[in-house]
GROMACS .gro file of C-alpha atoms in nm:
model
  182
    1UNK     CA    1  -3.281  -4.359   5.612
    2UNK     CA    2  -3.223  -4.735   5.654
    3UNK     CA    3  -3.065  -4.944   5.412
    4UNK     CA    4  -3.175  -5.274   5.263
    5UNK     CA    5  -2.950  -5.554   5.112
    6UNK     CA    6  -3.102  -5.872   4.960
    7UNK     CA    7  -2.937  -6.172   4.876
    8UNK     CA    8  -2.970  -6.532   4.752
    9UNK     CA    9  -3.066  -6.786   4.960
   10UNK     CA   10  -2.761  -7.041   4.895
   11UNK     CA   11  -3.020  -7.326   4.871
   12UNK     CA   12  -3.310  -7.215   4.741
   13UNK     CA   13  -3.173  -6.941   4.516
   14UNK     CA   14  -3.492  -6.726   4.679
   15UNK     CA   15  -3.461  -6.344   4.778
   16UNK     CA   16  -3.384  -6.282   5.155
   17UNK     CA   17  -3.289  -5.982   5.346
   18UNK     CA   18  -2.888  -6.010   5.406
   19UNK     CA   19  -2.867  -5.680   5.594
   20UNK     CA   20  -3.081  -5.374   5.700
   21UNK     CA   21  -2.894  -5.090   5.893
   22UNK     CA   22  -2.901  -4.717   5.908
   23UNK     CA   23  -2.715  -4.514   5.646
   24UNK     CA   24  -2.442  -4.396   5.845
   25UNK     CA   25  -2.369  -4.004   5.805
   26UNK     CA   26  -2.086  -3.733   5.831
   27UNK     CA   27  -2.098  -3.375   5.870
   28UNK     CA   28  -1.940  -3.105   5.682
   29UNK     CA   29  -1.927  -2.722   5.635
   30UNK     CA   30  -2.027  -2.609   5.955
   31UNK     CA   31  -2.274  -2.875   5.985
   32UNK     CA   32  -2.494  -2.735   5.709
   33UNK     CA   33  -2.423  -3.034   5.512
   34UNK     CA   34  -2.465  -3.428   5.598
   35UNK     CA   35  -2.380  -3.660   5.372
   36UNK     CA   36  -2.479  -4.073   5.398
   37UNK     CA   37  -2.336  -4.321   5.124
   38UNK     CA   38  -2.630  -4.577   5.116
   39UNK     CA   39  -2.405  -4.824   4.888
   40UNK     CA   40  -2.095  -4.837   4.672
   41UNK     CA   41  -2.015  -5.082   4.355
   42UNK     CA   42  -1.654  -5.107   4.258
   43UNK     CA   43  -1.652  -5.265   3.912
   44UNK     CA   44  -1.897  -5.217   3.624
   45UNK     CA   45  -2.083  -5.416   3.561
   46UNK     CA   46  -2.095  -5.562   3.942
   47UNK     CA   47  -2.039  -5.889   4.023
   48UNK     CA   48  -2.283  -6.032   4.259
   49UNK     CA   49  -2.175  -6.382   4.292
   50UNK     CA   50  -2.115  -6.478   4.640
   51UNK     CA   51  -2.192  -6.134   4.768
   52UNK     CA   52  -1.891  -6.006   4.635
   53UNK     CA   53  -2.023  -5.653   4.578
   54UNK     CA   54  -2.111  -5.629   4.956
   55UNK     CA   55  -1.764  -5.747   5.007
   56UNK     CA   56  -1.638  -5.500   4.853
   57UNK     CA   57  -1.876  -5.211   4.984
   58UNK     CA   58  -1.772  -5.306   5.294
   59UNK     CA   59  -1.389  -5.303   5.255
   60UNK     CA   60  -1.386  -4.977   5.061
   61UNK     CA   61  -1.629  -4.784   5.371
   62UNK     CA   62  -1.348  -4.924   5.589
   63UNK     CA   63  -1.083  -4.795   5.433
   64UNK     CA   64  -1.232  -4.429   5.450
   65UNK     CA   65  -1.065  -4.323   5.120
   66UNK     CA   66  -1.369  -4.324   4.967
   67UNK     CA   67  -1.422  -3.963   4.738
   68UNK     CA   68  -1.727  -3.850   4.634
   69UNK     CA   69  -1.685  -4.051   4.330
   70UNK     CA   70  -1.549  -4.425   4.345
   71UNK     CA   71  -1.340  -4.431   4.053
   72UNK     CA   72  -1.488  -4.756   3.793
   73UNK     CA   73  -1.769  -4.813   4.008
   74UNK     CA   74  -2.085  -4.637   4.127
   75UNK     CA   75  -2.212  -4.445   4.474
   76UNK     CA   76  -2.534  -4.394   4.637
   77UNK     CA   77  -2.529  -4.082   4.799
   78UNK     CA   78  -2.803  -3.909   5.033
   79UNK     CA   79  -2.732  -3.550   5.095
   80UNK     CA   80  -2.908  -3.293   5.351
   81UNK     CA   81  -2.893  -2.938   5.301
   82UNK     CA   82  -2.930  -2.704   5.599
   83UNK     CA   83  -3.205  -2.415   5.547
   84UNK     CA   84  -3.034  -2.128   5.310
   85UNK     CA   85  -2.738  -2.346   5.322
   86UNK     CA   86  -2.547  -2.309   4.937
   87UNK     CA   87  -2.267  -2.586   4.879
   88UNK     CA   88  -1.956  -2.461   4.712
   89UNK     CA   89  -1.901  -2.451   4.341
   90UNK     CA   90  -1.753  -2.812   4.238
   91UNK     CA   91  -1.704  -3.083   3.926
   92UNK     CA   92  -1.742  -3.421   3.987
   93UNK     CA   93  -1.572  -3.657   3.683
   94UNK     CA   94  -1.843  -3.897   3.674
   95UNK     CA   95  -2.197  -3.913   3.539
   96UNK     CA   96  -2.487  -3.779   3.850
   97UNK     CA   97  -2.812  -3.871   3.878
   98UNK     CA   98  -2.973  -3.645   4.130
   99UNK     CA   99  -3.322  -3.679   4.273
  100UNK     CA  100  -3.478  -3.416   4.508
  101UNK     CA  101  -3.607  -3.637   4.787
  102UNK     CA  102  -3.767  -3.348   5.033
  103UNK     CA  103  -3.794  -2.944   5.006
  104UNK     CA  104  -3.709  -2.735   4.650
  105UNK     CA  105  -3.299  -2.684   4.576
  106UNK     CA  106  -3.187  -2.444   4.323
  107UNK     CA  107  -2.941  -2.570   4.092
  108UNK     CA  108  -2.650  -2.340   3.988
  109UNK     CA  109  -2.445  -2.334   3.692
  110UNK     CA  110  -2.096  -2.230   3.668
  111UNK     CA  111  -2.277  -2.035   3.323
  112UNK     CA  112  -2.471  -1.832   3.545
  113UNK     CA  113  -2.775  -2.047   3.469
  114UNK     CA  114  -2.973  -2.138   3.774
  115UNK     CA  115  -3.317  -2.418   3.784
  116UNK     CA  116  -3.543  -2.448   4.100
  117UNK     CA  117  -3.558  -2.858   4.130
  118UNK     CA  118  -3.905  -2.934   4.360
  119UNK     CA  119  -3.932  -3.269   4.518
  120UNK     CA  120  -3.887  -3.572   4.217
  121UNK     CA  121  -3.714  -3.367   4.004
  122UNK     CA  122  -3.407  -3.557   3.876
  123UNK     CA  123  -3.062  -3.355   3.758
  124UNK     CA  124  -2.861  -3.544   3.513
  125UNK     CA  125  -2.529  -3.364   3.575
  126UNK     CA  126  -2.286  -3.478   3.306
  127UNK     CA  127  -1.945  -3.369   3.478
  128UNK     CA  128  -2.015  -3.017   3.490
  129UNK     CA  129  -1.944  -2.711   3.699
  130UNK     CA  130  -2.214  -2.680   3.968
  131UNK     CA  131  -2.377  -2.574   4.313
  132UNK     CA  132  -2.685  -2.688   4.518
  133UNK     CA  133  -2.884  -2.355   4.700
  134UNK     CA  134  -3.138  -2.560   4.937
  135UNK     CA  135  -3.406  -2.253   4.883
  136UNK     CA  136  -3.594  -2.258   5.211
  137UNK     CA  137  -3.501  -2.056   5.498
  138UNK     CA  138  -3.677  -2.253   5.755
  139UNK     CA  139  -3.660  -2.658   5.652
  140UNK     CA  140  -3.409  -2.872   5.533
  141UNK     CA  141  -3.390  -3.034   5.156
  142UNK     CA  142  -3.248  -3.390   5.069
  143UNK     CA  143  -3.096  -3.546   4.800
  144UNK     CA  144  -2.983  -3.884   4.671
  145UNK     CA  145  -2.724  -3.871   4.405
  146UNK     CA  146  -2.602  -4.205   4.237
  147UNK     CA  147  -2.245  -4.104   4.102
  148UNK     CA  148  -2.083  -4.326   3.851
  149UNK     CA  149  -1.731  -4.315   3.763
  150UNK     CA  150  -1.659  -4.187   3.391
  151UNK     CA  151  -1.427  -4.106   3.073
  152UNK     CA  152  -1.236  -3.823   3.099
  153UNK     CA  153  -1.474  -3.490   2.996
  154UNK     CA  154  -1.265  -3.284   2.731
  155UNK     CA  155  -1.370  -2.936   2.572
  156UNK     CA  156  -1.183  -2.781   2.367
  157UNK     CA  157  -0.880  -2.975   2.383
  158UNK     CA  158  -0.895  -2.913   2.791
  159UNK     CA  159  -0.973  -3.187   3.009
  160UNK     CA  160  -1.223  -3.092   3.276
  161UNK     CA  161  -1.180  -3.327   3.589
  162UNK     CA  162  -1.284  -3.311   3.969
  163UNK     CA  163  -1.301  -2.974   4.121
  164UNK     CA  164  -1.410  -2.969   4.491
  165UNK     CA  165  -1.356  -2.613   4.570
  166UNK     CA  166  -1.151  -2.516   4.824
  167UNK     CA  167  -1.233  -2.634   5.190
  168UNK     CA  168  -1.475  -2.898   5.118
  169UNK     CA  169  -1.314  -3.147   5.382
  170UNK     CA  170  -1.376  -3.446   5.115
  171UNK     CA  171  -1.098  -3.662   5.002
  172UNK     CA  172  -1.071  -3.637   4.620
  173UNK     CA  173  -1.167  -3.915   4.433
  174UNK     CA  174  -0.879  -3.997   4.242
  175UNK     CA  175  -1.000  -4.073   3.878
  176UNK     CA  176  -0.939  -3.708   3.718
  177UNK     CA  177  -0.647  -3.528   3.508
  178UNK     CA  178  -0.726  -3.174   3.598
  179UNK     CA  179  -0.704  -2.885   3.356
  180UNK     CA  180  -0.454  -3.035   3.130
  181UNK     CA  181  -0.475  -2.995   2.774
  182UNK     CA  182  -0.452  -3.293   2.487
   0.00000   0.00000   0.00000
C-alpha cells in the first residue's frame, strides 16, 4: 500500500499532498508474517501545527525502537498473514482496532473462544490475550490495526501488560508493568 500525507498550504491554508510513499515493510516468523507501520502519532491529542506530527513520525521510524505499541500515542499498522500461517499468542497494553482488509482470519482467545473475521469485520481488542489464524491454505489475509497506547489493564488486583510470546523478534513497547499485583 502507499501512503498519503496532506498538509496546509502555508499561504492559503488549502489541503495539499505533503508526501505519498510506499508503506515500508519487515518480515518476521519465517517470513509468514509482514508487517508495514503506515503512520505513528506520539502525543494525544496530536499536534499538527507546523507538521509536527510528521516530525515526529519520522524521528521515531528512525530511531527503530518503535514496539508494536508507541507508548502515549497511536500506530497504523498493516499486517499480512501467510496462508495457514497462526501468529503466536500475545497482549498488547493498548486499545486495537482491527479491520480485515483481504481473506477471512480466525480470531483466538486465550479463553479458548475463537471468531472467523471475513473481510470488513473490525476486532476491538481491549488489551487482551490473543492470536490471528489467517484461515486459508492457499491466499494470504491482511490487516490494518490502529494501536493506541493505554491505562494500565488490571483484573483482579493483577495488572495485565504486554505479552509478545516468546520469539516474536519485536522490540517491546515499553509502556507495561507485567504481572504485578496492586
Amino acid at each position: 500500500p502507499v501512503r498519503f500525507i496532506t498538509t496546509h498550504n502555508h499561504t492559503t491554508g488549502q489541503a495539499i499532498l505533503h508526501s505519498s510513499t510506499p508503506v515500508p515493510f519487515r518480515l518476521y516468523d519465517n517470513n509468514n508474517l509482514s508487517m508495514g507501520v503506515a503512520y505513528t502519532t506520539s502525543s494525544f491529542p496530536p499536534n499538527l501545527n507546523s507538521d509536527a506530527d510528521i516530525t515526529a513520525h519520522t524521528s521515531l521510524m528512525s530511531s527503530g525502537t518503535l514496539g508494536l505499541v508507541n507508548p502515549g500515542g497511536t500506530v497504523l499498522r498493516c499486517v499480512d498473514f501467510a496462508p495457514g500461517y497462526a501468529c503466536g499468542m500475545h497482549r498488547t497494553q493498548s486499545l486495537d482496532f482491527g479491520i480485515v482488509i483481504e481473506g477471512e482470519v480466525e480470531m483466538v482467545l486465550d479463553s479458548g473462544e475463537r471468531y472467523v473475521l471475513k473481510r470488513g469485520d473490525v476486532a476491538v481488542q481491549r488489551a487482551t490475550q490473543h492470536q490471528w489464524v489467517n484461515r486459508s491454505q492457499t491466499e494470504w489475509a491482511r490487516m490494518m490495526f490502529v494501536l493506541q497506547d493505554c491505562e494500565e489493564v488490571v483484573v483482579g488486583g493483577k495488572v495485565y501488560g504486554e505479552d509478545l510470546g516468546t520469539n516474536s523478534g519485536l522490540p517491546p513497547s515499553g509502556n507495561s508493568g507485567v504481572g504485578e499485583s496492586v
